[in-house]
Coordinates of C-alpha atoms in Angstrom, one line a residue:
M1 CA 0.1 0.1 -0.4
N2 CA 1.1 3.5 -1.0
G3 CA 1.1 7.2 1.9
T4 CA -2.4 7.2 1.1
E5 CA -4.1 4.0 1.4
V6 CA -6.3 2.7 4.8
N7 CA -6.1 -1.0 6.1
P8 CA -10.3 -1.7 6.7
S9 CA -8.8 -3.3 9.3
L10 CA -7.1 -1.5 10.9
A11 CA -9.3 2.0 11.4
P12 CA -11.0 2.8 14.8
G13 CA -14.8 2.1 15.3
V14 CA -17.0 -0.6 17.2
R15 CA -18.6 -4.2 17.7
L16 CA -22.1 -4.9 18.1
G17 CA -22.2 -8.6 18.1
H18 CA -21.4 -10.0 15.3
V19 CA -20.8 -6.3 13.1
S20 CA -18.7 -4.3 12.4
F21 CA -19.0 -0.4 12.6
V22 CA -16.2 1.2 11.8
W23 CA -15.8 5.3 11.9
R24 CA -14.1 6.4 8.1
P25 CA -14.5 10.3 8.3
W26 CA -12.7 10.5 5.4
L27 CA -14.6 8.0 3.3
V28 CA -18.1 9.1 5.0
L29 CA -16.4 13.2 4.0
V30 CA -15.9 12.1 0.3
T31 CA -19.6 10.5 0.0
L32 CA -21.6 12.6 1.3
L33 CA -19.9 15.6 -1.0
L34 CA -20.3 13.0 -4.0
A35 CA -24.9 13.7 -3.3
A36 CA -23.8 16.9 -2.6
A37 CA -22.7 17.5 -5.8
T38 CA -25.1 14.4 -7.6
F39 CA -27.8 16.5 -6.3
L40 CA -26.8 20.1 -7.9
V41 CA -25.8 18.3 -11.2
F42 CA -29.3 16.6 -11.1
C43 CA -31.2 19.5 -10.8
L44 CA -29.3 22.1 -13.4
S45 CA -29.5 19.1 -15.4
I46 CA -33.9 19.9 -15.4
S47 CA -33.4 23.3 -15.2
I48 CA -31.6 23.8 -18.9
G49 CA -33.4 23.7 -21.4
D50 CA -35.1 25.5 -24.5
F51 CA -37.2 26.9 -21.8
P52 CA -34.7 27.3 -18.5
I53 CA -35.7 27.5 -15.0
A54 CA -33.5 28.8 -12.2
L55 CA -32.5 26.0 -9.3
P56 CA -34.7 27.4 -6.8
R57 CA -37.7 26.7 -9.1
V58 CA -36.3 23.7 -10.2
I59 CA -35.6 22.4 -6.2
A60 CA -39.2 24.5 -4.7
T61 CA -41.7 21.9 -7.6
I62 CA -38.9 18.6 -7.3
L63 CA -40.6 19.8 -2.9
G64 CA -44.0 20.0 -4.4
R65 CA -44.2 23.6 -4.6
G66 CA -43.1 25.3 -7.4
E67 CA -45.8 26.4 -10.5
Q68 CA -48.2 24.9 -12.8
V69 CA -46.1 25.5 -15.8
D70 CA -43.1 24.7 -13.4
A71 CA -44.6 20.8 -12.3
F72 CA -45.2 20.8 -16.2
V73 CA -41.7 20.4 -17.8
V74 CA -40.7 19.3 -14.8
M75 CA -42.3 16.3 -13.8
D76 CA -43.4 15.7 -17.2
L77 CA -40.9 16.8 -19.6
R78 CA -37.0 16.4 -18.3
M79 CA -37.7 14.5 -15.3
P80 CA -37.7 11.1 -17.0
R81 CA -34.4 11.8 -18.4
A82 CA -32.8 12.8 -15.2
L83 CA -33.7 10.5 -13.4
A84 CA -33.3 7.9 -16.1
G85 CA -29.4 9.2 -16.1
L86 CA -29.1 9.7 -12.3
V87 CA -30.3 5.9 -11.9
V88 CA -28.3 4.4 -14.9
G89 CA -25.4 6.1 -13.7
I90 CA -26.1 4.5 -9.5
A91 CA -26.7 0.7 -10.9
L92 CA -22.5 0.8 -13.4
G93 CA -20.8 2.4 -11.4
T94 CA -22.0 -0.3 -8.2
S95 CA -21.7 -2.5 -10.4
G96 CA -18.2 -1.5 -11.7
A97 CA -17.6 -1.3 -8.7
L98 CA -18.4 -5.0 -7.4
T99 CA -16.6 -6.1 -9.8
Q100 CA -14.0 -4.7 -10.3
S101 CA -13.8 -5.3 -6.0
V102 CA -14.0 -9.3 -6.8
A103 CA -12.2 -9.7 -9.5
R104 CA -9.3 -7.2 -8.1
N105 CA -8.6 -6.0 -10.7
P106 CA -9.0 -2.3 -12.5
L107 CA -9.5 -3.4 -15.5
A108 CA -12.4 -6.0 -14.7
S109 CA -16.1 -3.9 -15.5
P110 CA -19.7 -5.3 -17.4
D111 CA -17.6 -3.4 -21.0
I112 CA -15.2 -5.9 -20.2
L113 CA -16.8 -8.7 -19.0
G114 CA -19.0 -9.3 -22.1
I115 CA -22.0 -8.5 -20.0
T116 CA -22.7 -5.3 -21.9
G117 CA -22.0 -7.0 -24.9
G118 CA -24.4 -10.4 -24.6
A119 CA -27.6 -7.3 -23.9
T120 CA -27.1 -5.3 -26.9
A121 CA -26.6 -8.5 -29.6
V122 CA -30.1 -9.1 -27.5
A123 CA -31.5 -6.1 -28.5
V124 CA -30.3 -6.1 -32.1
F125 CA -30.9 -9.4 -32.9
L126 CA -34.4 -8.6 -32.1
V127 CA -34.2 -5.0 -33.6
T128 CA -33.1 -6.1 -36.4
V129 CA -34.8 -9.8 -37.1
T130 CA -38.0 -9.2 -38.3
G131 CA -41.0 -12.0 -38.4
G132 CA -41.8 -14.7 -37.0
T133 CA -41.3 -16.1 -33.6
A134 CA -38.6 -12.5 -32.6
A135 CA -40.9 -10.0 -34.5
A136 CA -43.8 -11.6 -31.9
V137 CA -41.1 -12.1 -28.6
A138 CA -40.1 -8.2 -29.4
G139 CA -43.4 -6.6 -29.3
S140 CA -44.6 -8.9 -26.1
V141 CA -41.5 -8.5 -24.2
G142 CA -40.1 -5.1 -25.5
L143 CA -36.4 -3.9 -26.4
S144 CA -35.4 -3.2 -22.4
A145 CA -36.3 -6.2 -21.0
A146 CA -34.6 -8.6 -23.9
A147 CA -31.2 -6.4 -23.1
L148 CA -31.8 -7.5 -19.6
A149 CA -32.4 -11.3 -19.8
G150 CA -29.8 -10.9 -22.8
G151 CA -27.0 -9.1 -19.8
L152 CA -27.7 -11.8 -17.4
G153 CA -27.4 -14.5 -20.1
T154 CA -24.3 -13.3 -20.9
G155 CA -22.8 -12.9 -17.4
L156 CA -23.9 -16.3 -15.9
L157 CA -22.1 -17.8 -18.8
V158 CA -18.2 -16.0 -18.6
Y159 CA -19.0 -17.1 -14.4
F160 CA -20.2 -20.9 -15.1
L161 CA -17.2 -20.5 -17.7
A162 CA -14.6 -18.8 -15.0
W163 CA -15.9 -21.5 -12.4
R164 CA -13.1 -23.4 -11.6
R165 CA -13.1 -24.4 -7.9
G166 CA -13.8 -20.7 -7.7
V167 CA -13.8 -17.4 -9.6
D168 CA -10.5 -16.4 -10.9
G169 CA -9.9 -12.5 -11.1
F170 CA -7.7 -12.5 -13.8
R171 CA -9.5 -15.7 -15.4
L172 CA -12.8 -14.1 -15.0
I173 CA -11.6 -11.7 -16.9
L174 CA -9.9 -13.3 -20.0
I175 CA -12.9 -15.2 -20.4
G176 CA -15.0 -11.8 -20.5
I177 CA -13.0 -10.6 -23.1
S178 CA -13.5 -13.7 -25.1
V179 CA -17.6 -13.7 -24.7
T180 CA -16.9 -9.3 -25.5
A181 CA -15.7 -10.7 -28.9
V182 CA -17.7 -13.1 -29.9
T183 CA -20.8 -11.1 -29.2
Q184 CA -19.7 -7.9 -30.6
A185 CA -19.3 -10.3 -34.1
I186 CA -22.1 -11.4 -33.7
T187 CA -23.3 -8.1 -33.6
T188 CA -21.2 -6.3 -36.7
W189 CA -23.1 -9.8 -38.6
L190 CA -26.1 -8.8 -37.4
L191 CA -26.1 -5.1 -38.6
V192 CA -24.2 -6.5 -42.1
S193 CA -26.5 -8.1 -43.1
A194 CA -29.5 -6.2 -41.5
D195 CA -32.4 -4.3 -43.7
I196 CA -31.1 0.1 -43.4
R197 CA -34.1 0.5 -41.2
D198 CA -33.1 -1.9 -38.4
V199 CA -30.1 -1.0 -38.6
A200 CA -31.3 3.0 -38.1
R201 CA -32.8 1.8 -35.1
A202 CA -30.7 -0.3 -33.9
Q203 CA -27.3 2.0 -33.8
A204 CA -29.4 5.0 -32.4
W205 CA -29.7 2.4 -29.3
L206 CA -26.7 0.6 -29.5
V207 CA -25.0 4.4 -29.2
G208 CA -26.0 4.8 -25.8
S209 CA -29.0 7.6 -25.0
L210 CA -31.3 8.9 -22.6
D211 CA -33.3 10.6 -24.9
N212 CA -37.1 9.8 -25.4
R213 CA -37.0 8.2 -21.6
P214 CA -40.9 6.4 -20.4
W215 CA -42.0 7.4 -16.7
E216 CA -42.4 3.1 -17.0
E217 CA -39.4 2.5 -18.4
V218 CA -37.8 5.0 -15.4
R219 CA -39.3 3.3 -12.7
T220 CA -38.3 -0.4 -13.0
A221 CA -35.2 0.6 -13.8
F222 CA -35.7 2.6 -9.9
W223 CA -36.9 -0.1 -9.2
C224 CA -35.1 -2.8 -9.7
T225 CA -31.5 -1.0 -8.9
L226 CA -33.2 -0.3 -5.2
V227 CA -34.1 -3.7 -4.3
L228 CA -30.8 -5.2 -5.4
L229 CA -29.0 -1.8 -3.2
A230 CA -30.0 -3.5 -0.3
V231 CA -29.3 -7.0 -1.2
V232 CA -25.5 -5.4 -2.0
A233 CA -25.9 -3.6 1.6
A234 CA -27.0 -7.3 2.8
V235 CA -24.0 -9.4 1.5
A236 CA -21.5 -6.6 2.0
F237 CA -20.5 -7.3 5.6
Q238 CA -18.9 -10.7 5.2
F239 CA -17.4 -9.2 2.5
K240 CA -15.0 -6.8 4.1
P241 CA -12.6 -9.5 4.8
M242 CA -12.2 -10.9 1.3
H243 CA -10.0 -8.3 0.4
L244 CA -7.7 -9.4 3.3
G245 CA -7.1 -13.1 1.1
D246 CA -9.3 -16.2 0.7
D247 CA -7.7 -18.2 3.0
V248 CA -7.9 -15.5 6.0
A249 CA -11.9 -14.7 5.0
A250 CA -12.1 -19.2 5.2
G251 CA -10.5 -18.4 8.5
L252 CA -12.8 -16.2 9.2
G253 CA -16.8 -18.2 9.2
V254 CA -16.9 -16.8 5.3
R255 CA -18.2 -18.4 2.5
F256 CA -16.7 -16.3 -0.2
N257 CA -17.7 -18.3 -2.6
R258 CA -20.8 -17.9 -2.1
V259 CA -20.4 -14.7 -1.0
R260 CA -18.6 -13.9 -4.1
A261 CA -21.7 -16.1 -5.9
V262 CA -23.6 -13.5 -5.1
L263 CA -22.0 -9.6 -6.0
L264 CA -21.3 -10.4 -8.9
L265 CA -25.0 -11.5 -9.6
C266 CA -25.8 -8.5 -8.7
A267 CA -22.9 -6.6 -10.4
V268 CA -24.4 -8.8 -13.6
L269 CA -27.8 -7.5 -13.0
L270 CA -26.8 -4.0 -11.4
A271 CA -25.2 -3.3 -15.1
A272 CA -28.4 -5.8 -16.9
V273 CA -30.8 -2.5 -15.5
G274 CA -28.7 0.0 -17.0
V275 CA -28.2 -1.5 -20.7
S276 CA -32.1 -1.5 -20.8
A277 CA -32.9 1.6 -20.0
A278 CA -30.3 3.3 -21.7
G279 CA -28.6 1.9 -24.2
P280 CA -24.7 -0.1 -23.6
V281 CA -23.2 3.7 -22.3
P282 CA -19.7 2.8 -22.7
F283 CA -16.4 3.6 -19.8
V284 CA -19.1 4.7 -16.8
A285 CA -18.6 1.4 -15.1
L286 CA -14.5 1.1 -15.9
V287 CA -14.1 4.4 -14.5
A288 CA -16.2 5.3 -11.8
P289 CA -15.1 3.0 -8.8
Q290 CA -11.6 4.1 -10.2
V291 CA -12.1 8.2 -9.5
A292 CA -14.3 6.8 -6.5
M293 CA -11.4 4.6 -4.6
R294 CA -8.6 7.5 -5.0
L295 CA -11.2 10.8 -4.0
A296 CA -11.7 8.3 -1.0
K297 CA -7.8 7.0 -0.6
W298 CA -9.6 3.6 -0.5
P299 CA -7.4 0.9 -1.2
T300 CA -11.0 -1.5 -3.1
P301 CA -13.6 0.7 -4.5
P302 CA -15.6 1.3 -1.8
V303 CA -19.7 1.3 -3.6
I304 CA -21.8 4.0 -2.8
A305 CA -19.1 6.8 -3.6
S306 CA -18.6 4.9 -7.3
G307 CA -22.4 4.6 -7.6
L308 CA -22.2 8.5 -7.0
V309 CA -19.3 9.3 -8.8
G310 CA -21.9 7.0 -12.0
A311 CA -23.8 9.1 -11.6
L312 CA -22.6 12.4 -11.1
L313 CA -20.8 11.3 -14.0
L314 CA -23.8 10.1 -16.5
I315 CA -25.7 13.1 -15.4
G316 CA -23.2 15.6 -15.7
S317 CA -22.0 13.7 -20.0
D318 CA -25.6 14.1 -20.8
L319 CA -26.1 17.8 -20.1
V320 CA -22.6 17.9 -22.2
A321 CA -23.9 15.8 -24.7
R322 CA -27.2 18.2 -25.4
A323 CA -25.7 21.7 -23.7
A324 CA -22.9 22.5 -24.3
L325 CA -22.1 21.2 -27.7
P326 CA -22.9 22.4 -31.2
I327 CA -25.0 19.9 -31.8
S328 CA -26.9 17.2 -29.3
L329 CA -24.6 14.6 -28.9
P330 CA -26.2 10.5 -27.4
V331 CA -24.4 10.7 -24.0
G332 CA -22.3 7.1 -24.3
V333 CA -20.3 9.2 -27.0
V334 CA -19.2 11.9 -24.2
T335 CA -18.6 9.1 -21.2
A336 CA -16.8 7.2 -24.4
A337 CA -15.1 9.9 -24.7
I338 CA -14.4 10.0 -21.4
G339 CA -13.6 6.9 -20.7
G340 CA -11.3 5.9 -23.3
P341 CA -8.6 8.4 -22.4
F342 CA -8.8 6.7 -19.2
L343 CA -8.6 3.2 -19.5
V344 CA -4.7 3.7 -21.2
Y345 CA -4.1 5.3 -18.5
L346 CA -5.4 2.5 -16.5
L347 CA -3.0 0.7 -19.0
V348 CA -0.1 2.5 -19.0
R349 CA -0.2 2.7 -14.5
A350 CA -0.6 -1.4 -14.8
N351 CA 2.8 -1.6 -17.2
V352 CA 4.5 1.3 -15.2
R353 CA 3.7 -1.1 -12.0

């Protein structure tokens, strides 16, 4: 460890029964500041548009004390998009923190492990294949549900292929990269062989966008994310000793294979929920945990802070994409412009080490 890292087992705290509550003042402060910054950018995203609304009026409207015109613009027109960015950012940031912690590798993210690729391939298949059973399934289930199922199926496939009396982080990443290559090849083949009108529809979804998010999709993503975060919180206490190694965790009575499987399943579902709600927005799950870890000066990605950084990154990128550039762009273009150089930085840093 370097001088800025802290061993969680040595942090001051109290013990009540079998649960340890550790006081981490800097991590708490960073988390609160990230929450405040996320709320500010969230309100700013709602306030900026063709009909600008001042921040105090936006906050008053959210609290139910706004005027009728402001309520229509804020709650009916702009809130679904902003709330979708908040929920998807939290889901992707938390998913990246879980996968990187379980694999103990900063490159382990849903983008690398094939989860995003699997969701994308299934969604593109239902968009580009017309007629027959595929069209019936697409019409009854919907594109979002199909992407959710594709991400979950691909994540489970990667986990089972990586299983050898446990899951090794390096093997998990290698298999994830292989599965990602296969799903990308399938997606490319579908786009090349499809009708040009279906390709245009698929390309609009492939970039990753928060445009025209209906309330039904936002509510579904919100409740799914909330339930999964509750499961992660329930398992988090058993996950802490695993940072010290599997042998130490086993000596403390932690069934690390079961805990690791539950957390990876939650990570897969969170990533699939994010992709189903906004498309395959790139690099948020990769960048957010690493930024949160450096801000919190913690040796592993903090889950809550990573989710907040993901939300801040996604909402801020969407604000830049639609308001700060000469032309309006999908949010995935901006996150890719941020995440690409950051991935190069991680690779260079790993080679230096």
